[in-house]
Short mmCIF file of C-alpha atoms and ligand atoms in Angstrom, two decimals:
data_model
loop_
_atom_site.label_atom_id
_atom_site.label_comp_id
_atom_site.label_asym_id
_atom_site.label_seq_id
_atom_site.Cartn_x
_atom_site.Cartn_y
_atom_site.Cartn_z
CA MET A 752 -21.15 -20.01 20.47
CA ALA A 753 -22.05 -16.18 20.14
CA ASP A 754 -25.79 -15.71 19.87
CA ALA A 755 -26.70 -15.53 16.27
CA GLY A 756 -29.08 -12.85 16.82
CA HIS A 757 -26.94 -10.78 19.13
CA VAL A 758 -26.08 -7.14 18.04
CA PRO A 759 -23.02 -5.48 19.40
CA TRP A 760 -23.70 -2.32 21.18
CA TRP A 761 -21.68 -0.22 18.54
CA ARG A 762 -24.22 -1.34 15.73
CA ASP A 763 -27.03 0.15 17.74
CA ALA A 764 -25.30 3.20 18.85
CA VAL A 765 -25.22 6.66 18.00
CA VAL A 766 -21.57 8.36 18.75
CA TYR A 767 -21.00 11.67 19.51
CA GLN A 768 -17.70 13.34 18.92
CA ILE A 769 -16.08 15.57 21.47
CA TYR A 770 -13.47 17.77 20.53
CA PRO A 771 -12.06 18.52 23.93
CA ARG A 772 -10.49 21.83 23.37
CA SER A 773 -13.73 23.32 22.50
CA PHE A 774 -16.25 21.37 24.82
CA LEU A 775 -16.32 23.19 28.00
CA ASP A 776 -13.34 24.75 30.18
CA THR A 777 -13.44 24.51 33.85
CA ASP A 778 -10.12 25.91 34.80
CA GLY A 779 -10.08 29.34 32.94
CA ASP A 780 -7.48 28.61 30.54
CA GLY A 781 -9.65 28.93 27.85
CA VAL A 782 -9.23 25.29 26.67
CA GLY A 783 -11.71 22.83 27.40
CA ASP A 784 -10.75 19.87 29.84
CA LEU A 785 -11.96 16.20 30.98
CA ARG A 786 -13.75 17.84 33.85
CA GLY A 787 -15.74 19.98 31.51
CA ILE A 788 -16.54 16.84 29.71
CA GLU A 789 -17.60 15.18 33.10
CA ARG A 790 -19.85 18.05 34.05
CA ARG A 791 -21.81 17.70 30.77
CA LEU A 792 -22.41 13.95 30.57
CA ASP A 793 -26.05 14.45 32.00
CA HIS A 794 -26.67 16.68 28.91
CA LEU A 795 -25.63 14.09 26.59
CA VAL A 796 -27.76 11.59 28.29
CA TRP A 797 -30.63 14.03 27.95
CA LEU A 798 -29.77 14.44 24.52
CA GLY A 799 -29.93 10.77 23.67
CA VAL A 800 -26.39 9.52 22.51
CA ASP A 801 -24.97 6.15 23.60
CA ALA A 802 -21.24 6.79 23.07
CA VAL A 803 -18.61 9.62 23.13
CA TRP A 804 -15.48 9.57 21.19
CA ILE A 805 -13.03 12.19 22.26
CA SER A 806 -10.37 13.55 20.07
CA PRO A 807 -6.79 13.30 21.51
CA PHE A 808 -6.35 14.47 25.16
CA TYR A 809 -2.71 13.01 25.57
CA ARG A 810 0.59 14.89 26.27
CA SER A 811 1.40 17.04 23.26
CA PRO A 812 3.29 19.95 22.18
CA MET A 813 0.01 20.92 20.18
CA ALA A 814 1.45 21.48 16.70
CA ASP A 815 -1.53 19.64 15.44
CA PHE A 816 -3.79 20.26 18.51
CA GLY A 817 -3.39 16.92 20.08
CA TYR A 818 -2.69 14.69 16.94
CA ASP A 819 1.01 15.18 17.70
CA VAL A 820 1.37 13.04 20.62
CA SER A 821 4.40 13.15 22.89
CA ASP A 822 2.95 10.64 25.88
CA TYR A 823 0.33 8.24 24.73
CA CYS A 824 -0.21 7.20 28.25
CA ASP A 825 -0.84 10.49 29.99
CA VAL A 826 -3.36 13.49 29.96
CA ASP A 827 -1.90 16.66 28.63
CA PRO A 828 -2.12 19.19 32.00
CA ARG A 829 -4.12 21.38 29.74
CA PHE A 830 -6.78 18.79 29.58
CA GLY A 831 -6.27 17.42 33.21
CA THR A 832 -4.65 14.57 34.66
CA LEU A 833 -5.05 10.53 34.40
CA ALA A 834 -7.10 10.57 37.42
CA ASP A 835 -9.63 12.98 35.74
CA ALA A 836 -9.66 10.57 32.58
CA ASP A 837 -10.33 7.68 34.99
CA ARG A 838 -13.20 9.67 36.46
CA LEU A 839 -14.64 10.54 33.49
CA ILE A 840 -14.44 6.92 31.94
CA ALA A 841 -16.43 5.88 35.31
CA ALA A 842 -18.82 8.76 35.17
CA ALA A 843 -19.71 8.06 31.70
CA HIS A 844 -20.24 4.22 32.37
CA GLU A 845 -22.33 5.01 35.39
CA ARG A 846 -24.51 6.71 33.01
CA GLY A 847 -24.91 3.88 30.43
CA LEU A 848 -22.35 5.98 28.05
CA ARG A 849 -19.56 4.19 26.48
CA LEU A 850 -16.46 6.07 25.84
CA LEU A 851 -13.99 5.78 22.75
CA VAL A 852 -10.62 7.33 22.86
CA ASP A 853 -8.60 8.54 19.94
CA TRP A 854 -5.56 6.49 19.00
CA VAL A 855 -2.90 8.15 16.60
CA PRO A 856 -0.67 5.04 15.33
CA ASN A 857 0.84 6.68 12.26
CA HIS A 858 2.70 9.09 13.59
CA THR A 859 4.12 10.72 17.08
CA SER A 860 5.25 14.09 17.94
CA ASP A 861 8.77 15.06 17.31
CA GLN A 862 8.97 15.72 21.02
CA HIS A 863 8.06 12.09 21.87
CA PRO A 864 11.04 10.49 23.73
CA TRP A 865 11.03 7.51 21.12
CA PHE A 866 11.82 10.37 18.39
CA ALA A 867 14.30 12.15 20.52
CA GLU A 868 16.14 9.01 20.89
CA SER A 869 15.82 7.98 17.24
CA ARG A 870 16.95 11.13 16.02
CA SER A 871 20.14 11.10 18.79
CA SER A 872 22.16 9.27 16.25
CA ARG A 873 22.30 6.82 13.39
CA SER A 874 23.18 3.88 15.97
CA SER A 875 20.38 4.74 18.07
CA PRO A 876 18.42 1.46 19.44
CA LYS A 877 15.35 3.41 18.42
CA ARG A 878 16.73 4.68 15.03
CA ASP A 879 14.60 2.32 13.25
CA TRP A 880 11.51 3.06 15.00
CA TYR A 881 10.97 5.96 12.35
CA HIS A 882 11.58 6.03 8.73
CA TRP A 883 15.23 7.41 8.20
CA ARG A 884 16.58 7.54 4.69
CA ASP A 885 19.62 9.14 2.90
CA GLY A 886 18.94 11.63 0.24
CA ARG A 887 19.29 11.65 -3.13
CA ASP A 888 22.08 13.93 -4.11
CA GLY A 889 20.98 16.40 -1.49
CA ARG A 890 17.20 16.12 -2.37
CA PRO A 891 14.60 14.01 -0.33
CA PRO A 892 14.56 10.19 -0.61
CA ASN A 893 11.29 10.51 -2.64
CA ASN A 894 8.75 12.94 -4.14
CA TRP A 895 5.89 12.47 -1.60
CA ARG A 896 3.90 15.36 -0.52
CA ALA A 897 2.91 16.04 3.62
CA ALA A 898 -0.82 16.81 4.19
CA PHE A 899 -0.40 20.46 5.39
CA GLY A 900 1.93 21.18 2.34
CA GLY A 901 5.47 20.76 1.35
CA ARG A 902 7.45 17.60 1.10
CA ALA A 903 6.79 14.71 3.58
CA TRP A 904 10.78 14.64 4.50
CA THR A 905 12.73 16.92 6.82
CA PHE A 906 16.38 16.72 6.79
CA ASP A 907 18.03 16.26 9.98
CA ASP A 908 21.62 18.07 10.04
CA ALA A 909 22.90 16.21 13.08
CA THR A 910 22.78 12.75 11.65
CA GLY A 911 22.61 13.87 8.02
CA GLN A 912 19.38 11.59 6.95
CA TRP A 913 15.92 12.60 6.21
CA TYR A 914 12.92 11.44 8.06
CA LEU A 915 9.15 10.77 6.82
CA HIS A 916 6.36 12.82 7.98
CA LEU A 917 3.21 12.42 6.13
CA PHE A 918 1.86 15.10 8.34
CA LEU A 919 3.73 18.09 9.69
CA PRO A 920 7.56 18.12 10.22
CA GLN A 921 6.51 17.85 14.07
CA GLN A 922 4.91 14.54 13.54
CA PRO A 923 7.36 11.88 12.40
CA ASP A 924 5.94 8.55 11.02
CA LEU A 925 6.19 5.58 13.25
CA ASN A 926 7.93 2.67 11.30
CA TRP A 927 5.55 -0.35 11.88
CA SER A 928 7.71 -3.01 10.13
CA ASN A 929 9.70 -2.90 13.36
CA PRO A 930 8.22 -5.44 16.01
CA ASP A 931 9.34 -3.16 18.89
CA VAL A 932 7.23 -0.54 17.47
CA VAL A 933 4.12 -2.81 17.15
CA ALA A 934 4.72 -3.95 20.63
CA ALA A 935 4.81 -0.60 22.29
CA MET A 936 1.76 0.49 20.22
CA HIS A 937 0.06 -2.47 21.38
CA GLN A 938 0.86 -1.65 25.04
CA VAL A 939 -0.81 1.78 24.47
CA LEU A 940 -3.81 0.11 23.46
CA ARG A 941 -3.69 -2.25 26.40
CA PHE A 942 -3.02 0.82 28.80
CA TRP A 943 -6.52 2.55 27.79
CA LEU A 944 -8.47 -0.90 27.47
CA ASP A 945 -7.18 -1.78 31.22
CA ARG A 946 -8.57 1.52 32.04
CA GLY A 947 -12.06 0.60 30.87
CA VAL A 948 -12.46 2.39 27.54
CA ASP A 949 -15.02 0.93 25.14
CA GLY A 950 -12.79 1.18 21.99
CA PHE A 951 -10.84 3.65 19.67
CA ARG A 952 -11.19 6.04 16.87
CA ILE A 953 -7.98 5.28 14.99
CA ASP A 954 -6.24 8.12 13.32
CA VAL A 955 -5.18 7.61 9.54
CA VAL A 956 -5.01 3.94 9.97
CA HIS A 957 -4.59 3.26 6.34
CA CYS A 958 -1.18 5.05 6.25
CA ILE A 959 0.75 2.72 8.88
CA GLY A 960 2.24 0.39 6.52
CA LYS A 961 5.01 1.73 4.16
CA ASP A 962 6.69 0.15 1.23
CA PRO A 963 10.49 0.24 2.57
CA ALA A 964 11.71 0.94 -0.98
CA PHE A 965 9.84 4.06 -0.81
CA PRO A 966 9.25 4.40 -4.79
CA ASP A 967 8.48 7.93 -6.14
CA GLN A 968 4.74 8.11 -6.57
CA PRO A 969 3.84 8.53 -10.19
CA ALA A 970 4.26 11.95 -11.87
CA GLN A 971 0.60 11.83 -13.17
CA LEU A 972 -0.49 11.89 -9.47
CA GLY A 973 1.06 15.35 -9.44
CA GLU A 974 1.33 17.16 -6.11
CA ILE A 975 -1.46 15.21 -4.30
CA ASP A 976 -0.40 14.53 -0.99
CA ARG A 977 0.57 11.11 0.20
CA VAL A 978 -2.19 10.66 2.68
CA GLY A 979 -4.87 10.53 0.15
CA ILE A 980 -3.41 7.60 -1.86
CA GLN A 981 -1.22 5.59 0.87
CA ASN A 982 -2.39 1.99 0.86
CA GLU A 983 -0.05 -0.56 1.38
CA PRO A 984 -0.86 -4.31 1.57
CA THR A 985 1.05 -4.79 4.69
CA THR A 986 -1.08 -2.44 6.67
CA HIS A 987 -4.09 -4.99 6.80
CA GLU A 988 -1.95 -7.63 8.76
CA LEU A 989 -0.72 -4.97 11.10
CA ILE A 990 -4.62 -3.97 11.61
CA ARG A 991 -5.55 -7.87 12.15
CA GLY A 992 -2.73 -7.89 14.95
CA PHE A 993 -4.46 -5.11 16.97
CA ARG A 994 -7.96 -6.26 16.18
CA ARG A 995 -7.07 -9.63 17.87
CA LEU A 996 -5.72 -7.66 20.97
CA VAL A 997 -9.09 -5.29 21.25
CA ASP A 998 -11.07 -8.51 20.79
CA SER A 999 -9.22 -10.27 23.47
CA TYR A 1000 -10.85 -7.92 26.23
CA PRO A 1001 -14.37 -8.64 27.29
CA GLY A 1002 -17.26 -6.16 26.78
CA GLU A 1003 -17.28 -5.80 22.65
CA ARG A 1004 -14.71 -3.14 22.78
CA THR A 1005 -14.75 -1.68 19.43
CA THR A 1006 -12.50 0.45 16.61
CA VAL A 1007 -13.49 2.62 14.20
CA GLY A 1008 -10.84 3.53 11.50
CA GLU A 1009 -9.88 6.74 9.55
CA VAL A 1010 -9.29 5.63 6.26
CA ASN A 1011 -9.02 8.73 3.91
CA LEU A 1012 -9.23 6.88 0.52
CA GLY A 1013 -11.66 8.57 -1.47
CA ASP A 1014 -13.21 5.18 -2.87
CA LEU A 1015 -15.53 2.77 -1.14
CA PRO A 1016 -13.87 -0.52 -2.32
CA SER A 1017 -10.57 0.73 -0.63
CA ILE A 1018 -12.33 1.62 2.38
CA ALA A 1019 -14.43 -1.77 2.28
CA SER A 1020 -11.44 -3.40 2.21
CA PHE A 1021 -10.25 -2.17 5.68
CA TYR A 1022 -13.08 -4.29 7.24
CA GLY A 1023 -11.14 -7.50 6.08
CA ARG A 1024 -12.93 -10.68 6.70
CA GLY A 1025 -14.74 -9.36 9.76
CA ASP A 1026 -11.26 -9.60 11.21
CA GLU A 1027 -9.77 -5.91 10.59
CA LEU A 1028 -11.66 -2.61 11.95
CA HIS A 1029 -15.06 -3.16 13.20
CA MET A 1030 -16.10 0.06 11.60
CA VAL A 1031 -14.57 2.31 9.05
CA PHE A 1032 -15.20 6.05 8.59
CA ASN A 1033 -17.59 6.81 5.37
CA PHE A 1034 -16.55 10.30 4.39
CA LEU A 1035 -18.55 10.48 1.22
CA PRO A 1036 -21.50 12.51 2.95
CA LEU A 1037 -18.83 15.07 4.05
CA HIS A 1038 -18.46 15.73 0.33
CA ALA A 1039 -21.81 15.09 -0.96
CA PRO A 1040 -23.70 18.39 -2.49
CA TRP A 1041 -27.31 18.93 -1.51
CA THR A 1042 -28.83 17.24 -4.15
CA LYS A 1043 -31.19 14.36 -4.30
CA ALA A 1044 -28.67 12.43 -6.63
CA ALA A 1045 -25.68 13.04 -4.77
CA TRP A 1046 -27.53 11.53 -1.79
CA GLN A 1047 -29.14 8.85 -3.50
CA ASP A 1048 -25.83 7.64 -5.01
CA VAL A 1049 -24.06 7.70 -1.75
CA ILE A 1050 -26.67 5.59 0.04
CA GLU A 1051 -26.89 3.26 -3.10
CA ARG A 1052 -23.07 2.92 -3.18
CA VAL A 1053 -22.71 2.25 0.48
CA ALA A 1054 -25.48 -0.34 0.25
CA GLN A 1055 -23.60 -2.16 -2.77
CA GLU A 1056 -19.85 -1.72 -2.38
CA LEU A 1057 -19.72 -2.54 1.40
CA PRO A 1058 -19.26 -6.51 1.61
CA THR A 1059 -21.94 -8.10 3.71
CA GLY A 1060 -21.34 -7.97 7.25
CA ALA A 1061 -19.34 -4.63 7.04
CA TRP A 1062 -21.40 -2.11 8.86
CA PRO A 1063 -21.54 1.39 7.54
CA THR A 1064 -20.89 4.48 9.46
CA TRP A 1065 -22.29 8.15 8.89
CA ALA A 1066 -21.17 11.63 9.52
CA LEU A 1067 -22.09 15.01 8.34
CA SER A 1068 -19.07 16.88 9.96
CA ASN A 1069 -15.99 16.36 12.05
CA HIS A 1070 -13.17 18.41 13.48
CA ASP A 1071 -11.48 18.49 10.00
CA VAL A 1072 -14.17 19.97 7.49
CA ARG A 1073 -16.46 22.77 7.38
CA ARG A 1074 -19.70 22.20 9.37
CA ILE A 1075 -22.64 20.46 7.53
CA ARG A 1076 -24.75 23.88 8.42
CA THR A 1077 -21.82 25.98 6.79
CA ARG A 1078 -21.54 23.89 3.76
CA LEU A 1079 -25.49 23.76 3.09
CA GLY A 1080 -25.70 27.33 3.78
CA GLY A 1081 -29.29 27.35 5.76
CA GLU A 1082 -30.94 25.85 8.61
CA ASP A 1083 -33.65 24.08 6.66
CA ALA A 1084 -31.14 21.79 4.94
CA ALA A 1085 -29.11 21.32 7.94
CA ARG A 1086 -32.24 20.24 9.72
CA ALA A 1087 -33.05 17.69 6.95
CA ALA A 1088 -29.61 16.41 6.85
CA ALA A 1089 -30.06 15.60 10.42
CA VAL A 1090 -32.83 13.53 9.36
CA LEU A 1091 -30.63 11.89 6.95
CA LEU A 1092 -27.79 11.00 9.33
CA LEU A 1093 -30.07 9.64 11.76
CA THR A 1094 -32.12 7.36 9.64
CA GLN A 1095 -29.08 5.62 7.75
CA ARG A 1096 -28.42 1.84 8.18
CA GLY A 1097 -25.00 1.96 9.91
CA THR A 1098 -23.64 4.01 12.99
CA PRO A 1099 -24.03 7.99 12.95
CA PHE A 1100 -21.47 9.96 14.34
CA VAL A 1101 -22.71 13.47 15.57
CA TYR A 1102 -19.97 16.02 15.61
CA GLN A 1103 -20.20 18.49 18.71
CA GLY A 1104 -22.32 21.52 17.89
CA ASP A 1105 -24.04 20.17 14.92
CA GLU A 1106 -26.89 19.36 17.23
CA LEU A 1107 -26.88 23.03 18.07
CA GLY A 1108 -27.26 24.11 14.22
CA LEU A 1109 -23.66 25.93 14.61
CA GLU A 1110 -21.80 27.41 11.86
CA ASP A 1111 -18.08 27.71 11.64
CA ALA A 1112 -16.76 30.75 13.31
CA VAL A 1113 -15.48 33.50 11.55
CA VAL A 1114 -11.83 33.45 12.60
CA PRO A 1115 -9.77 36.48 11.82
CA ASP A 1116 -6.62 35.96 10.31
CA ALA A 1117 -4.53 37.20 13.50
CA HIS A 1118 -6.33 34.38 15.43
CA ARG A 1119 -5.74 31.55 13.20
CA VAL A 1120 -3.90 28.82 14.78
CA ASP A 1121 -4.57 25.44 12.71
CA PRO A 1122 -1.82 24.58 10.30
CA GLY A 1123 -4.59 22.91 8.33
CA GLY A 1124 -6.82 25.88 8.29
CA ARG A 1125 -9.57 24.12 10.29
CA ASP A 1126 -10.14 26.64 12.96
CA GLY A 1127 -13.95 27.57 11.88
CA CYS A 1128 -15.29 24.04 12.75
CA ARG A 1129 -13.40 23.75 16.02
CA ALA A 1130 -14.98 26.93 17.87
CA PRO A 1131 -15.93 26.61 21.40
CA LEU A 1132 -19.28 25.14 22.16
CA PRO A 1133 -21.83 27.76 23.64
CA TRP A 1134 -23.57 26.47 26.72
CA GLU A 1135 -25.37 29.61 27.69
CA PRO A 1136 -26.26 33.03 26.37
CA GLY A 1137 -23.30 35.55 26.55
CA PRO A 1138 -20.67 36.85 27.57
CA SER A 1139 -18.85 33.99 28.29
CA HIS A 1140 -21.58 31.24 27.06
CA GLY A 1141 -21.18 28.99 30.44
CA TRP A 1142 -17.21 29.00 30.06
CA PRO A 1143 -15.07 30.52 32.81
CA THR A 1144 -13.69 33.23 30.46
CA PRO A 1145 -15.38 35.32 27.43
CA SER A 1146 -12.56 34.96 25.36
CA PRO A 1147 -11.49 31.07 24.89
CA TRP A 1148 -8.78 29.84 22.59
CA LEU A 1149 -10.80 30.58 19.31
CA PRO A 1150 -13.75 32.77 18.76
CA TRP A 1151 -17.50 31.67 19.30
CA PRO A 1152 -19.71 30.37 16.51
CA PRO A 1153 -21.98 32.97 15.10
CA GLU A 1154 -25.44 33.82 16.83
CA ALA A 1155 -24.06 32.06 19.95
CA ASP A 1156 -26.37 34.19 22.07
CA ALA A 1157 -29.48 32.46 20.28
CA ARG A 1158 -27.56 28.80 19.30
CA ASN A 1159 -26.58 27.53 22.85
CA ALA A 1160 -27.37 24.63 24.54
CA ALA A 1161 -29.49 26.13 27.38
CA SER A 1162 -31.70 28.39 24.96
CA GLU A 1163 -32.20 25.36 22.57
CA ARG A 1164 -33.12 23.00 25.39
CA ASP A 1165 -35.85 25.68 26.17
CA ASP A 1166 -37.03 25.91 22.58
CA ARG A 1167 -39.35 23.06 21.61
CA ALA A 1168 -38.54 24.23 17.84
CA SER A 1169 -34.71 24.05 18.32
CA MET A 1170 -32.09 22.07 16.03
CA LEU A 1171 -31.26 20.64 19.59
CA ARG A 1172 -34.69 19.34 20.06
CA LEU A 1173 -34.94 18.00 16.75
CA TYR A 1174 -31.85 16.09 17.36
CA ARG A 1175 -33.27 14.64 20.69
CA ASP A 1176 -36.26 13.87 19.01
CA LEU A 1177 -34.80 11.71 16.28
CA LEU A 1178 -32.22 10.33 18.70
CA ALA A 1179 -35.14 8.91 20.76
CA LEU A 1180 -36.90 7.76 17.77
CA ARG A 1181 -33.93 5.87 16.44
CA ARG A 1182 -33.61 4.34 19.82
CA ARG A 1183 -37.28 2.89 19.83
CA SER A 1184 -37.16 2.11 16.35
CA PRO A 1185 -35.49 -1.32 15.72
CA ALA A 1186 -36.31 -0.62 11.82
CA LEU A 1187 -34.17 2.70 11.94
CA ARG A 1188 -31.44 1.04 14.03
CA ARG A 1189 -30.99 -2.13 12.50
CA GLY A 1190 -33.43 -2.50 9.66
CA SER A 1191 -32.93 -2.82 5.84
CA LEU A 1192 -33.26 0.06 3.91
CA HIS A 1193 -35.00 0.44 0.24
CA LEU A 1194 -34.92 3.26 -1.87
CA ARG A 1195 -38.59 4.00 -3.30
CA ASP A 1196 -39.76 6.01 -6.18
CA ALA A 1197 -40.86 9.52 -5.01
CA LEU A 1198 -41.08 12.87 -6.91
CA ASP A 1199 -38.04 14.85 -8.83
CA ASP A 1200 -36.42 16.36 -5.75
CA VAL A 1201 -37.91 14.21 -3.14
CA LEU A 1202 -35.51 11.22 -1.83
CA ALA A 1203 -37.54 8.41 -0.27
CA TYR A 1204 -36.43 5.55 1.65
CA GLU A 1205 -38.06 2.61 3.76
CA ARG A 1206 -36.56 0.82 6.85
CA GLU A 1207 -37.86 -2.22 8.04
CA TRP A 1208 -36.96 -4.71 10.66
CA GLY A 1209 -39.16 -7.53 12.26
CA GLY A 1210 -42.55 -5.78 11.25
CA ASP A 1211 -41.31 -2.34 12.43
CA ARG A 1212 -41.35 0.31 9.51
CA ARG A 1213 -40.37 3.88 8.82
CA LEU A 1214 -40.55 5.90 5.58
CA VAL A 1215 -38.26 8.77 5.33
CA LEU A 1216 -38.90 11.60 2.96
CA VAL A 1217 -36.18 14.36 2.25
CA ASN A 1218 -37.11 17.18 0.08
CA PHE A 1219 -34.00 18.78 -1.68
CA GLY A 1220 -36.20 21.06 -3.75
CA ASP A 1221 -36.97 24.58 -3.30
CA ARG A 1222 -40.87 24.21 -3.41
CA GLU A 1223 -43.06 22.14 -1.08
CA ALA A 1224 -43.49 18.78 -2.38
CA GLU A 1225 -46.60 16.65 -2.17
CA VAL A 1226 -45.70 12.81 -2.27
CA PRO A 1227 -48.29 10.21 -3.11
CA LEU A 1228 -48.15 7.76 -0.12
CA GLU A 1229 -49.37 4.21 -0.40
CA GLY A 1230 -51.35 3.28 2.63
CA SER A 1231 -51.83 5.46 5.69
CA TRP A 1232 -48.84 7.12 7.42
CA ALA A 1233 -48.34 9.39 10.40
CA VAL A 1234 -45.68 11.94 10.89
CA ASP A 1235 -43.13 10.64 13.57
CA VAL A 1236 -40.35 13.21 13.44
CA ALA A 1237 -40.06 16.24 10.62
CA SER A 1238 -37.33 18.66 10.39
CA ARG A 1239 -40.02 21.28 10.21
CA PRO A 1240 -43.89 21.31 10.77
CA GLN A 1241 -45.65 19.65 7.99
CA PRO A 1242 -49.29 20.09 7.11
CA GLU A 1243 -49.84 16.31 6.15
CA PRO A 1244 -47.53 13.28 6.17
CA GLY A 1245 -46.82 13.20 2.40
CA VAL A 1246 -46.48 17.36 2.29
CA VAL A 1247 -42.82 17.93 2.62
CA PRO A 1248 -41.66 21.64 3.01
CA ALA A 1249 -38.83 22.89 0.85
CA HIS A 1250 -35.41 21.55 2.33
CA GLY A 1251 -37.67 19.36 4.62
CA ALA A 1252 -37.51 15.85 5.66
CA ALA A 1253 -39.77 13.65 7.84
CA VAL A 1254 -40.00 10.26 9.33
CA LEU A 1255 -43.21 8.60 8.83
CA ALA A 1256 -44.73 5.26 10.65
CA PRO A 1257 -47.67 3.47 9.15
CA GLU A 1258 -50.74 4.11 10.97
CA ARG A 1259 -52.50 1.19 12.76
C1 NOJ B 2420 -6.75 12.99 11.06
C2 NOJ B 2420 -7.07 13.88 12.14
O1 NOJ B 2420 -8.54 13.70 12.05
C3 NOJ B 2420 -6.71 15.36 11.87
O2 NOJ B 2420 -7.12 16.21 12.63
C4 NOJ B 2420 -5.17 15.41 11.97
O3 NOJ B 2420 -4.38 16.58 11.68
C5 NOJ B 2420 -4.46 14.09 11.04
N1 NOJ B 2420 -5.30 12.91 11.11
C6 NOJ B 2420 -3.09 13.89 11.29
O4 NOJ B 2420 -3.10 13.35 12.91
#
């Protein structure tokens, strides 16, 4: 029987998201690669994260920069080789880091051999691996819209039918009601589990089940794209199927699913009864404005609306949205947001570069490459002061983020007051404080603009104060407290600067 007090590693972990094209290049093509990741693992250990999630590095025509996979069981040559992946997994494990890979089950690339075969004729044995339908008098089978604009169906001249794609036409949706598709995708999971990965970040997992009748979506939903509403009950059984597979491997392999449904009750349902996803991304903080009311609401709702046992997750940024520093407009608030992120109850995900306080790059129109307009947050990581910032080329695939001569890993490592050192201090604190990693969270009354909450676990306590206001706030404290980590130096434990935050520990 499992030890009742046992906490699986992923609940105690902080996960660092690597966007491999932009982490570090080693072969001079201007695109990051797996060897670049391996080279900087020691830096991530120094930073103090526990695990990395690497966005897709599989073979791909790159219409959606890797989220259009043409071979799930090979590494794209731009990123390296399978041998590099094996070395990276081993190198991470040698350093005590866990490694999650990205699994993209909803769609393949249109260049995947499965789709090539499927589209080759109506009688292809793989025809039913994707969603093919007749049109309605020359119009698509239904009114669904795709995520990057346009309709979610593309007509295939050769076979005279339409195929479904919730994203780009180059990303046809797999038909998960076909047991052969389920078996083939389970095989992909086994392929990576056998190689030793510790789990999967699962792309738009809420989309995999489809109603075979493909009804129109109601007119009142207008032009809203399908990804934000696709929520078919059959998806849950499919998730339980691969959860059993993942759980059959030793070593507490894990899953964290991307469920792009805006409301928490829907998100909560993807935890199942502890038999679906281990974790589900909580995207509320990506859209929360910088106000006490908004953040208090997010924290309260996560506590109230996730079922008992459903372990929350927290993220401030990722490769799909503007960075937290850009959204908040200033460094002070971005520093306070780091305190918020790393003191929540749940597993935090840090998007590469947020720990350097990076802003989105300004990408001139002529250099824009992403069909979803997300280039800014995907700019390459500067490792050193200029001109090539530790990359083999001064001109990688996207422009550098602003102020890269000051905001780079080497300069910030040397600067005790940098954002990087703040992240490192917070990560070290989280590691040594069971209250922060595992404890209860209780909101406390504080002044107008100050959000205050206490974390507690087995006698360990921390009080977190976040000042969302434009003025210094003096918070009356009960008992005697000392500053553990603060986003900016503060004169006294209860005196929090404008847009500042602090973690306090009781004085003994
Ligand atoms: C979500 C991913 O995060 C995003 O980058 C991608 O474009 C879509 N899913 C489609 O795979």
